[in-house]
Coordinates of C-alpha atoms and ligand atoms in Angstrom, one line a residue:
M1 CA 102.0 108.4 114.6
C2 CA 100.4 111.1 112.5
G3 CA 101.1 114.8 112.7
I4 CA 98.3 117.3 113.5
A5 CA 98.2 121.1 113.3
G6 CA 95.7 123.8 113.7
C7 CA 95.7 127.6 113.6
I8 CA 93.3 130.4 114.4
S9 CA 94.1 134.0 113.7
K10 CA 92.4 137.3 114.3
H11 CA 93.8 138.7 111.1
G12 CA 94.3 136.9 107.8
A13 CA 94.4 133.4 106.3
V14 CA 96.1 130.5 108.1
S15 CA 96.8 128.2 105.1
K16 CA 100.4 129.3 104.8
I17 CA 101.1 128.6 108.5
L18 CA 99.4 125.3 108.3
F19 CA 101.3 124.3 105.2
N20 CA 104.6 125.1 106.9
A21 CA 103.5 123.2 110.0
L22 CA 102.7 120.2 107.7
K23 CA 106.2 120.3 106.2
R24 CA 107.7 120.3 109.7
L25 CA 105.5 117.4 110.7
E26 CA 106.2 115.3 107.6
Y27 CA 108.9 113.3 109.5
R28 CA 106.1 111.8 111.7
G29 CA 104.4 110.2 108.7
Y30 CA 104.1 110.8 105.1
D31 CA 101.6 108.7 103.2
S32 CA 99.0 111.4 102.8
A33 CA 98.1 114.8 104.0
G34 CA 95.2 117.2 104.2
M35 CA 94.0 120.7 105.3
C36 CA 90.7 122.2 106.0
T37 CA 89.7 125.8 106.7
I38 CA 86.3 127.5 107.3
N39 CA 85.5 130.1 104.8
N40 CA 82.1 131.9 104.4
G41 CA 80.4 129.4 106.6
Y42 CA 81.7 126.3 104.8
L43 CA 84.4 123.8 105.3
Q44 CA 87.0 123.9 102.6
I45 CA 89.0 120.7 102.3
K46 CA 92.0 119.6 100.3
K47 CA 93.5 116.2 100.9
D48 CA 95.2 113.4 99.1
Q49 CA 97.7 110.6 99.1
G50 CA 101.4 111.3 98.6
K51 CA 104.1 113.6 99.9
I52 CA 103.1 117.1 101.0
D53 CA 104.9 118.9 98.2
E54 CA 103.4 116.6 95.6
I55 CA 99.9 117.1 97.0
N56 CA 100.4 120.8 97.2
A57 CA 101.6 120.9 93.5
R58 CA 98.3 119.2 92.6
L59 CA 95.9 120.9 95.0
N60 CA 97.5 124.1 96.1
F61 CA 96.8 124.2 99.8
L62 CA 97.7 127.9 99.9
S63 CA 94.6 128.7 97.9
L64 CA 92.5 127.8 101.0
E65 CA 91.0 130.9 102.5
G66 CA 89.9 131.5 106.1
N67 CA 91.4 132.5 109.4
I68 CA 90.8 129.1 111.1
G69 CA 92.0 125.7 110.0
I70 CA 93.4 122.3 110.8
A71 CA 95.8 120.1 108.9
H72 CA 97.2 116.6 109.1
T73 CA 100.0 114.4 107.8
R74 CA 99.2 110.7 108.0
W75 CA 101.0 107.6 109.0
A76 CA 98.3 105.0 108.3
T77 CA 97.1 102.7 111.0
H78 CA 93.5 102.0 110.0
G79 CA 92.8 102.0 106.3
A80 CA 95.4 102.1 103.6
P81 CA 96.9 105.4 102.4
S82 CA 94.4 106.9 100.0
Q83 CA 92.5 110.1 99.2
V84 CA 89.4 109.0 101.2
N85 CA 91.4 107.8 104.2
A86 CA 93.4 111.0 104.4
H87 CA 92.4 113.5 107.1
P88 CA 90.5 115.7 107.9
H89 CA 87.3 113.6 108.2
V90 CA 83.9 115.2 108.4
D91 CA 80.4 114.4 109.6
C92 CA 77.4 113.7 107.4
E93 CA 76.5 117.3 106.9
K94 CA 80.1 118.5 106.4
K95 CA 79.9 120.9 109.3
I96 CA 82.6 119.4 111.5
A97 CA 86.1 118.5 110.5
V98 CA 88.5 116.5 112.6
V99 CA 92.2 115.6 112.4
H100 CA 93.5 112.8 114.7
N101 CA 96.7 111.2 115.8
G102 CA 96.4 107.9 117.7
V103 CA 94.6 104.6 117.6
L104 CA 91.0 104.2 118.7
E105 CA 90.3 100.8 120.2
N106 CA 86.5 100.9 120.2
F107 CA 85.8 102.5 116.8
L108 CA 84.1 99.5 115.4
E109 CA 81.5 99.4 118.1
I110 CA 80.9 103.2 117.8
K111 CA 80.8 102.9 114.0
Q112 CA 78.1 100.2 114.2
E113 CA 76.0 102.3 116.6
L114 CA 76.3 105.3 114.4
E115 CA 75.5 103.3 111.2
A116 CA 72.4 102.1 112.9
R117 CA 71.5 105.7 113.2
K118 CA 72.0 106.2 109.5
H119 CA 75.4 107.8 109.6
V120 CA 77.3 107.2 106.3
F121 CA 81.0 106.5 106.5
L122 CA 83.3 107.2 103.6
S123 CA 86.6 106.0 104.8
K124 CA 88.1 102.9 106.5
T125 CA 89.7 104.9 109.3
D126 CA 89.0 104.8 113.0
T127 CA 89.1 108.6 113.0
E128 CA 85.9 109.1 111.0
V129 CA 83.7 108.0 114.0
I130 CA 84.8 111.2 115.8
P131 CA 83.0 113.9 113.6
H132 CA 79.9 111.7 113.4
L133 CA 79.8 111.3 117.2
I134 CA 80.2 115.0 117.6
E135 CA 77.4 115.5 115.1
E136 CA 75.1 113.3 117.2
Y137 CA 75.8 115.4 120.3
L138 CA 75.3 118.7 118.4
K139 CA 71.9 117.4 117.3
L140 CA 71.0 116.9 121.0
G141 CA 71.5 120.6 121.4
L142 CA 74.9 120.6 123.0
S143 CA 77.4 123.4 122.3
F144 CA 80.4 122.6 120.1
K145 CA 82.7 122.3 123.1
D146 CA 80.4 120.1 125.0
A147 CA 79.7 117.9 122.0
V148 CA 83.4 117.3 121.6
R149 CA 83.7 116.6 125.3
E150 CA 80.9 114.0 125.2
A151 CA 82.4 112.4 122.1
C152 CA 85.8 112.1 123.8
K153 CA 84.2 110.4 126.8
K154 CA 83.1 107.6 124.5
L155 CA 86.5 107.1 122.9
R156 CA 88.9 104.4 124.1
G157 CA 92.5 104.3 123.0
S158 CA 95.0 107.0 122.2
Y159 CA 94.1 110.3 120.5
A160 CA 95.1 113.9 120.0
I161 CA 92.4 115.7 118.0
A162 CA 91.8 119.1 116.6
V163 CA 88.2 119.9 115.6
I164 CA 86.5 122.8 113.8
C165 CA 82.8 123.4 113.2
V166 CA 81.1 125.8 110.8
E167 CA 78.5 126.7 113.5
E168 CA 81.1 128.1 115.8
P169 CA 83.9 129.3 113.5
D170 CA 85.6 131.3 116.2
K171 CA 87.3 128.4 118.0
I172 CA 89.3 125.2 117.5
V173 CA 88.5 122.5 120.1
I174 CA 91.3 120.1 120.9
A175 CA 91.6 117.1 123.2
R176 CA 94.2 114.5 124.1
N177 CA 94.5 111.1 125.7
E178 CA 98.0 109.6 125.6
S179 CA 99.0 111.2 122.2
P180 CA 100.8 114.5 122.7
L181 CA 99.3 117.9 122.0
V182 CA 100.7 121.3 122.4
V183 CA 99.3 124.9 122.0
G184 CA 101.4 127.7 120.8
L185 CA 100.7 131.3 121.9
R186 CA 101.1 134.6 120.2
D187 CA 99.0 137.8 120.5
D188 CA 95.9 137.4 118.3
I189 CA 96.9 134.1 116.9
K190 CA 97.1 130.6 118.4
F191 CA 98.6 127.3 117.1
V192 CA 97.9 123.7 118.0
A193 CA 100.1 120.8 117.0
S194 CA 101.1 117.2 117.9
D195 CA 104.6 118.5 118.5
V196 CA 106.6 121.6 118.9
A197 CA 108.4 121.2 115.6
A198 CA 105.3 122.3 113.7
I199 CA 105.0 125.7 115.4
I200 CA 108.4 126.6 116.8
E201 CA 109.1 128.9 113.9
Y202 CA 106.1 131.0 114.9
T203 CA 106.3 131.0 118.7
N204 CA 108.4 129.6 121.5
K205 CA 105.7 130.1 124.1
V206 CA 103.8 126.8 124.5
I207 CA 101.4 124.9 126.7
F208 CA 101.7 121.2 126.8
L209 CA 98.3 119.6 127.4
E210 CA 98.2 116.8 129.9
N211 CA 96.4 113.4 129.5
G212 CA 92.7 113.9 129.7
D213 CA 92.8 117.6 128.9
M214 CA 90.8 119.4 126.3
A215 CA 90.9 123.0 125.3
V216 CA 89.0 125.7 123.5
V217 CA 91.4 127.8 121.4
T218 CA 90.4 131.2 120.1
P219 CA 92.8 133.9 118.7
E220 CA 92.9 135.6 122.1
I221 CA 92.6 132.9 124.7
V222 CA 93.1 129.2 125.5
E223 CA 90.7 127.7 128.0
I224 CA 91.8 124.3 129.2
M225 CA 89.5 121.8 131.0
R226 CA 89.4 118.1 132.0
I227 CA 87.5 115.9 129.6
D228 CA 85.9 113.8 132.3
S229 CA 84.6 116.5 134.6
G230 CA 84.7 119.7 132.4
V231 CA 86.5 121.4 135.3
L232 CA 88.7 124.3 134.1
V233 CA 92.4 123.8 134.8
E234 CA 95.6 125.9 134.6
R235 CA 98.6 124.7 132.7
R236 CA 102.0 126.3 132.8
I237 CA 103.3 128.3 129.9
T238 CA 106.7 127.0 128.8
E239 CA 109.2 129.1 126.9
L240 CA 111.4 126.9 124.7
N241 CA 114.8 127.8 123.2
W242 CA 114.7 125.0 120.7
T243 CA 115.6 125.1 117.0
V244 CA 113.3 123.5 114.5
E245 CA 115.7 120.5 114.3
M246 CA 115.8 120.1 118.0
A247 CA 112.0 120.2 118.2
S248 CA 111.6 117.5 115.6
K249 CA 113.7 115.3 117.9
G250 CA 111.5 116.2 120.8
G251 CA 114.4 118.0 122.5
Y252 CA 116.7 115.0 122.2
L253 CA 120.0 115.2 120.4
H254 CA 119.2 112.3 118.1
Y255 CA 116.3 110.4 116.7
F256 CA 117.7 107.1 118.0
I257 CA 117.6 108.2 121.6
K258 CA 114.2 109.8 121.1
E259 CA 112.9 106.6 119.7
I260 CA 114.4 104.6 122.6
Y261 CA 112.6 106.8 125.0
E262 CA 109.3 106.5 123.1
Q263 CA 109.1 102.8 123.9
P264 CA 106.7 103.0 126.9
H265 CA 104.3 104.6 124.5
T266 CA 104.9 102.5 121.4
I267 CA 104.6 99.3 123.5
K268 CA 101.2 100.5 124.7
E269 CA 100.2 101.2 121.1
A270 CA 101.4 97.7 120.1
L271 CA 98.9 96.3 122.6
R272 CA 96.2 98.1 120.7
V273 CA 96.4 96.0 117.5
Q274 CA 93.0 95.0 116.3
E275 CA 91.7 91.8 117.7
K276 CA 90.1 90.6 114.5
Y277 CA 93.4 90.7 112.6
L278 CA 95.1 88.9 115.5
D279 CA 92.4 86.2 115.2
L280 CA 92.9 85.9 111.5
L281 CA 96.7 85.4 111.9
T282 CA 96.1 83.0 114.6
E283 CA 93.7 81.0 112.3
F284 CA 96.4 80.7 109.7
L285 CA 99.2 79.8 112.1
D286 CA 97.0 77.1 113.6
R287 CA 96.3 75.6 110.2
G288 CA 99.9 75.4 108.9
K289 CA 101.8 72.2 108.8
E290 CA 105.1 74.0 108.9
I291 CA 105.6 77.6 110.0
F292 CA 108.4 79.9 109.1
L293 CA 109.1 83.2 110.8
L294 CA 110.9 85.1 108.0
A295 CA 112.7 88.4 108.4
S296 CA 116.0 90.3 108.1
G297 CA 118.2 92.2 110.6
T298 CA 116.5 93.3 113.8
S299 CA 113.2 91.8 112.7
Y300 CA 114.9 88.4 112.4
N301 CA 116.0 88.7 116.0
A302 CA 112.4 89.4 117.0
C303 CA 111.5 86.2 115.1
I304 CA 114.0 84.2 117.2
A305 CA 112.3 85.5 120.3
G306 CA 108.9 84.8 118.7
S307 CA 109.8 81.1 118.1
Y308 CA 110.4 80.7 121.9
M309 CA 107.0 82.4 122.6
F310 CA 105.1 80.2 120.1
S311 CA 106.6 77.0 121.4
K312 CA 106.5 77.8 125.1
L313 CA 103.0 79.3 125.2
A314 CA 101.2 77.7 122.3
R315 CA 103.2 74.5 121.9
L316 CA 103.8 75.3 118.3
T317 CA 107.1 74.7 116.5
T318 CA 108.1 77.5 114.2
F319 CA 111.3 78.0 112.2
P320 CA 112.9 81.5 112.3
V321 CA 114.7 82.0 109.0
I322 CA 116.9 84.8 107.6
A323 CA 115.0 86.0 104.5
S324 CA 118.0 86.0 102.2
E325 CA 118.6 82.3 103.0
F326 CA 115.1 81.1 102.7
I327 CA 114.9 80.1 99.0
E328 CA 118.2 78.2 99.1
N329 CA 117.4 76.5 102.4
Y330 CA 113.7 75.7 102.2
G331 CA 112.5 76.8 98.7
R332 CA 112.1 73.3 97.2
S333 CA 110.2 71.9 100.2
I334 CA 107.5 74.5 100.7
S335 CA 104.0 73.8 99.6
I336 CA 100.4 74.7 100.1
D337 CA 100.7 73.5 103.8
T338 CA 103.4 76.1 104.5
V339 CA 102.6 79.2 106.4
I340 CA 105.1 82.1 106.4
L341 CA 104.8 84.8 109.0
A342 CA 106.9 87.6 107.6
V343 CA 108.1 90.3 110.0
S344 CA 109.4 93.5 108.5
Q345 CA 109.3 97.0 110.0
S346 CA 109.3 98.7 106.6
G347 CA 107.4 96.0 104.7
E348 CA 109.8 96.8 101.8
T349 CA 113.0 94.8 102.5
A350 CA 113.9 93.2 99.2
D351 CA 115.2 90.0 100.8
V352 CA 111.9 89.5 102.5
L353 CA 109.8 90.3 99.5
T354 CA 111.8 88.1 97.1
A355 CA 111.5 85.1 99.5
L356 CA 107.7 85.7 99.7
D357 CA 107.3 86.0 96.0
Y358 CA 108.9 82.7 95.6
A359 CA 106.8 81.1 98.3
R360 CA 103.6 82.6 96.9
Y361 CA 104.0 80.8 93.6
R362 CA 104.3 77.6 95.6
A363 CA 100.9 78.3 97.2
A364 CA 102.3 79.0 100.7
T365 CA 100.1 81.2 102.9
I366 CA 101.8 84.5 103.7
I367 CA 100.9 86.5 106.8
A368 CA 102.8 89.5 108.2
I369 CA 103.7 91.9 111.0
T370 CA 104.8 95.3 109.8
N371 CA 104.9 98.9 110.9
V372 CA 103.9 100.4 107.6
L373 CA 100.4 100.2 106.3
G374 CA 100.3 100.4 102.5
S375 CA 103.8 98.8 102.2
T376 CA 104.4 96.1 99.6
L377 CA 104.2 93.5 102.4
T378 CA 100.7 94.6 103.3
R379 CA 99.7 94.0 99.7
I380 CA 101.3 90.6 99.4
A381 CA 100.1 89.2 102.7
R382 CA 96.8 87.4 103.1
A383 CA 96.4 89.1 106.5
Y384 CA 98.7 91.3 108.6
V385 CA 98.9 93.0 111.9
L386 CA 100.3 96.5 112.3
Q387 CA 102.9 97.4 115.0
N388 CA 101.5 100.9 115.5
A389 CA 105.0 102.2 116.5
G390 CA 105.0 105.3 114.2
P391 CA 107.8 106.1 111.9
E392 CA 111.3 105.2 113.0
I393 CA 113.9 107.6 111.7
G394 CA 117.0 106.3 113.3
V395 CA 118.5 103.9 110.8
A396 CA 119.1 101.3 113.5
A397 CA 115.8 99.8 114.8
S398 CA 114.9 100.3 118.5
K399 CA 111.2 100.9 119.2
T400 CA 110.1 98.8 116.3
F401 CA 112.0 95.8 117.7
T402 CA 110.1 95.9 121.1
S403 CA 106.8 96.5 119.4
Q404 CA 107.4 93.5 117.2
L405 CA 108.1 91.4 120.3
M406 CA 104.8 92.7 121.8
V407 CA 102.8 91.7 118.7
L408 CA 104.4 88.3 118.6
A409 CA 103.6 87.8 122.3
L410 CA 100.0 88.8 121.7
L411 CA 99.8 86.3 118.8
A412 CA 101.4 83.5 120.8
L413 CA 98.9 84.1 123.6
R414 CA 95.9 84.0 121.2
L415 CA 97.2 80.9 119.6
A416 CA 97.7 79.2 123.0
R417 CA 94.1 80.0 123.9
K418 CA 92.8 78.8 120.6
R419 CA 94.7 75.5 120.9
G420 CA 93.7 75.1 124.5
K421 CA 97.3 74.7 125.5
I422 CA 97.3 76.8 128.6
S423 CA 95.0 77.3 131.5
Q424 CA 92.8 80.3 132.0
F425 CA 95.0 81.2 135.0
E426 CA 98.1 81.3 132.7
I427 CA 96.2 83.3 130.1
D428 CA 95.1 85.9 132.6
D429 CA 98.5 86.0 134.2
F430 CA 100.3 86.5 130.8
S431 CA 97.7 89.2 129.8
D432 CA 98.4 91.1 133.0
K433 CA 102.1 90.9 132.4
L434 CA 101.7 92.2 128.8
N435 CA 99.7 95.1 130.1
S436 CA 102.3 96.0 132.7
M437 CA 105.1 96.2 130.0
P438 CA 104.7 99.9 129.3
S439 CA 105.3 100.9 132.9
L440 CA 108.1 98.3 133.3
V441 CA 109.9 99.7 130.2
K442 CA 109.6 103.2 131.7
K443 CA 111.2 102.0 134.9
V444 CA 114.0 100.2 133.0
L445 CA 114.8 103.3 131.1
E446 CA 115.1 105.2 134.4
I447 CA 117.3 102.5 136.0
S448 CA 119.6 102.0 133.0
D449 CA 120.4 105.4 131.6
K450 CA 123.0 106.6 134.1
P451 CA 125.0 103.4 134.7
V452 CA 125.0 102.6 131.0
K453 CA 126.2 106.0 130.0
E454 CA 129.0 105.7 132.5
L455 CA 129.9 102.2 131.2
S456 CA 130.0 103.5 127.6
K457 CA 133.3 105.3 128.4
E458 CA 134.9 102.0 129.0
V459 CA 133.1 100.1 126.2
A460 CA 134.3 102.8 123.6
K461 CA 137.8 101.4 124.1
F462 CA 137.0 97.8 123.4
N463 CA 138.3 96.1 120.3
S464 CA 135.7 93.3 120.3
I465 CA 132.8 92.1 122.6
F466 CA 131.0 88.9 123.4
F467 CA 127.2 88.8 124.0
L468 CA 125.8 85.6 125.5
G469 CA 122.3 84.5 126.6
R470 CA 120.3 81.3 126.9
G471 CA 116.8 80.5 125.9
I472 CA 114.8 83.5 124.8
S473 CA 117.7 85.7 126.0
Y474 CA 119.7 84.4 123.0
A475 CA 117.5 86.6 120.9
T476 CA 118.3 89.5 123.3
A477 CA 122.0 88.8 122.9
L478 CA 121.7 88.8 119.1
E479 CA 119.9 92.2 119.2
A480 CA 122.3 93.6 121.8
R481 CA 125.2 92.6 119.5
L482 CA 123.6 94.0 116.4
K483 CA 122.8 97.4 118.1
V484 CA 126.3 97.8 119.6
M485 CA 128.1 96.7 116.4
E486 CA 125.9 98.8 114.1
L487 CA 126.3 102.0 116.0
T488 CA 129.9 101.7 117.4
Y489 CA 131.6 99.7 114.6
I490 CA 133.1 97.4 117.3
P491 CA 133.2 93.8 116.0
C492 CA 130.9 91.8 118.2
I493 CA 130.0 88.2 118.6
A494 CA 126.7 86.8 120.0
Y495 CA 126.1 83.2 120.8
P496 CA 123.7 81.0 122.8
A497 CA 125.6 80.9 126.1
G498 CA 125.6 77.1 126.1
E499 CA 127.2 76.9 122.7
S500 CA 130.1 79.3 123.6
K501 CA 132.2 76.5 124.9
H502 CA 132.1 74.8 121.5
G503 CA 134.5 77.3 119.9
P504 CA 134.1 80.9 120.7
I505 CA 135.6 80.5 124.1
S506 CA 139.0 80.2 122.4
V507 CA 138.8 84.0 121.9
I508 CA 138.8 84.7 125.6
E509 CA 142.0 86.1 127.2
D510 CA 142.7 88.2 130.2
G511 CA 140.2 91.1 130.5
Y512 CA 138.2 90.2 127.4
P513 CA 134.6 91.7 127.8
V514 CA 131.7 89.3 127.9
F515 CA 128.2 90.5 128.4
F516 CA 125.7 88.1 129.8
I517 CA 121.9 88.5 129.6
A518 CA 120.7 86.6 132.6
P519 CA 117.1 87.1 133.8
N520 CA 115.9 85.0 136.6
D521 CA 114.4 82.2 134.5
E522 CA 114.9 78.5 134.0
T523 CA 118.1 79.0 132.1
R524 CA 119.8 81.0 134.9
K525 CA 121.5 78.0 136.6
H526 CA 123.2 77.0 133.4
V527 CA 124.2 80.6 132.7
I528 CA 126.0 80.7 136.0
G529 CA 128.1 77.7 134.7
N530 CA 128.9 79.6 131.5
I531 CA 129.9 82.6 133.5
M532 CA 132.3 80.5 135.5
E533 CA 133.8 79.0 132.3
M534 CA 134.5 82.5 131.0
K535 CA 135.8 83.8 134.3
A536 CA 138.2 80.9 134.6
R537 CA 139.8 82.1 131.4
G538 CA 140.2 85.7 132.5
A539 CA 137.1 87.2 130.9
K540 CA 135.7 90.4 132.4
I541 CA 132.0 89.8 133.2
Y542 CA 129.3 92.4 132.5
C543 CA 125.9 91.1 133.4
V544 CA 122.3 92.4 133.1
G545 CA 120.1 90.3 135.4
S546 CA 117.4 90.4 137.9
E547 CA 117.6 93.2 140.5
D548 CA 117.8 90.9 143.5
D549 CA 120.2 88.2 142.2
R550 CA 122.9 88.2 144.9
E551 CA 124.9 85.4 143.3
L552 CA 125.1 87.0 139.9
I553 CA 126.0 90.3 141.4
E554 CA 128.9 88.6 143.3
L555 CA 130.1 86.9 140.1
S556 CA 130.0 90.0 137.9
D557 CA 132.6 92.7 137.4
W558 CA 129.8 95.0 136.3
Y559 CA 126.1 94.4 137.0
L560 CA 122.8 96.0 136.1
G561 CA 119.7 94.8 137.9
L562 CA 116.3 95.0 136.2
P563 CA 112.8 94.4 137.7
H564 CA 111.2 91.0 137.5
V565 CA 109.5 90.2 134.2
H566 CA 107.8 87.2 132.6
E567 CA 110.4 85.0 131.0
L568 CA 108.9 85.3 127.5
L569 CA 108.7 89.1 127.8
S570 CA 112.2 89.6 129.1
P571 CA 113.7 90.6 125.7
V572 CA 111.4 93.7 125.7
I573 CA 113.1 95.1 128.8
Y574 CA 116.6 93.4 128.6
V575 CA 117.3 94.9 125.2
I576 CA 116.9 98.5 126.5
P577 CA 120.3 98.8 128.4
F578 CA 122.0 97.6 125.2
Q579 CA 120.1 100.1 123.0
L580 CA 121.4 102.8 125.4
L581 CA 124.9 101.3 125.4
A582 CA 125.0 101.4 121.6
Y583 CA 123.9 105.0 121.7
Y584 CA 126.2 106.3 124.4
T585 CA 129.2 104.4 123.1
A586 CA 128.6 105.9 119.6
L587 CA 128.6 109.3 121.2
E588 CA 131.8 108.5 123.1
K589 CA 133.4 107.6 119.8
K590 CA 132.0 110.7 118.1
L591 CA 130.0 108.7 115.6
D592 CA 126.5 109.6 114.3
P593 CA 124.0 107.3 116.0
D594 CA 121.2 108.1 113.6
K595 CA 123.1 107.3 110.4
P596 CA 125.7 104.5 111.0
R597 CA 128.0 104.2 108.0
N598 CA 127.2 101.8 105.2
L599 CA 123.7 101.1 106.5
A600 CA 120.2 102.0 105.2
K601 CA 116.9 102.0 106.9
S602 CA 115.2 100.0 104.3
V603 CA 117.3 97.8 102.1
T604 CA 115.6 97.4 98.7
V605 CA 118.3 95.5 96.9
L606 CA 119.2 91.8 97.2
Ligands
LIG1 C1 118.0 97.1 107.4 C2 118.0 98.0 108.6 C3 117.8 97.2 109.9 C4 116.5 96.3 109.7 C5 116.6 95.5 108.5 C6 115.3 94.8 108.2 O1 119.2 96.4 107.4 O2 119.2 98.8 108.7 O3 117.6 98.1 111.0 O4 116.4 95.5 110.8 O5 116.8 96.3 107.3 O6 114.3 95.8 108.0 P1 112.7 95.5 108.0 O7 112.2 96.8 107.6 O8 112.5 94.4 107.0 O9 112.4 95.1 109.4

């Protein structure tokens, strides 16, 4: 999730405005940044790896002249953070410059085609194919606008782009598919950006482009058209009364809730992980004699869910293990036959890295899932897959949990296919279910928000809470517990529902709150038994289950029904009401949901 900005003015240089926009966008990603203006018929580019202020101290962005320019802050998805991979990217003749936010699915195909036509690529990014494609169309005699339009028609995946070209220095051409893009309006000066935060200090009059829109932006006018047909369209001008801080939270009060609501998008991006890396990880998993899924915190809960996916889909036994326990528990027995799949959002958690260091010297193979390209984990691992969830600012994980689940499910499916463990029908069915997850998550957000917000008033008064689930829903119970406990400071217990009778049930007394996670899968019939046990001892039953489960609705004191979902994907949607519950209960208790006390986003000590 990079940040892009652009500015075109009738009077004066734009570098100061672009620099300020970059600073406002830094929260979206911060491994590198760059700026490009057109001056005297040439592109002038400054870009490098590092934080914006550091780069500026070295390169002085403000020295760039010209009344048209684009800028970018990068959160790497293809190609590690470096000077060459930083945006803007240019064509062979350095006439076209592009900044891009998103993930292109078919860039390798396009790159190969272009390389066959003698285009030379400098970076490892997916973005670089865009200026070269535009160059091709310009050579065919198309105008700048039409060349961008034709190039966009070839792109598959998500993108918001801003493009400038020395041959038509009077306009910025922008386009979007899935990634957001907004235009800011003022007399004689126009702004473009991936979000309002970048430009709100200059104007509150904005136009949000819709999916499949592109626009030609000059200092005076904004002409919007559809990418596919070229037909001109009108989009409403919105007047915002947001502060810069509100804008960086997308109009939400907190990052945590913004990130919860980003999940339909981030889940889609998780489905766009590159196939060749999935294949590589699948190879290693298939070869291992013993496989550990190693992580901390929320990522560990994702690993528990992953172990159910690997065993049920691919018939592969894996051992989820808490990173800080790994060396003591398994250190002595690991060997060259051990494969460790480390899952870490940040790729910097000290417990994870220490365990991996130990394992590396015993010749274990290390592979990884992470959200941060360029993190230590990506340097240690033999191969890794990125989550593509964009930076997560709320200290407690939300969107990165569900994107980890999606990547784990993709891996399990690949492995199942490779090992010939499931039929083509099952493969197709599971793929369809995976692809339907973004819309399902959207629906669950709509269904859950109101009733959960209402419930939070009651939950804020609880002294302790139980979370129970069976099968893969045990992972959901663990994550539900973690979220609610982290954000509300209410002591919480999570157990596999079947195990609750072996001890924890002694806690139950009249009115004690027990949350059940009970999708309509094979475990449901046993969950009903567990509910009865709890009810018999006076527990108050709160249940999240399937929307049409009459029996569970009858048995519960509070019930939230969710749409049908594949058993192995249920944690992706069943965790959402609990993320919301954690958030709204924290608000009820007047706590800061973005920065729970005593916690850090990335824990780099043992
Ligand atoms: C910290 C964070 C948690 C996170 C855990 C693991 O404790 O507060 O939200 O789940 O670290 O982080 P990782 O980056 O390795 O996934």
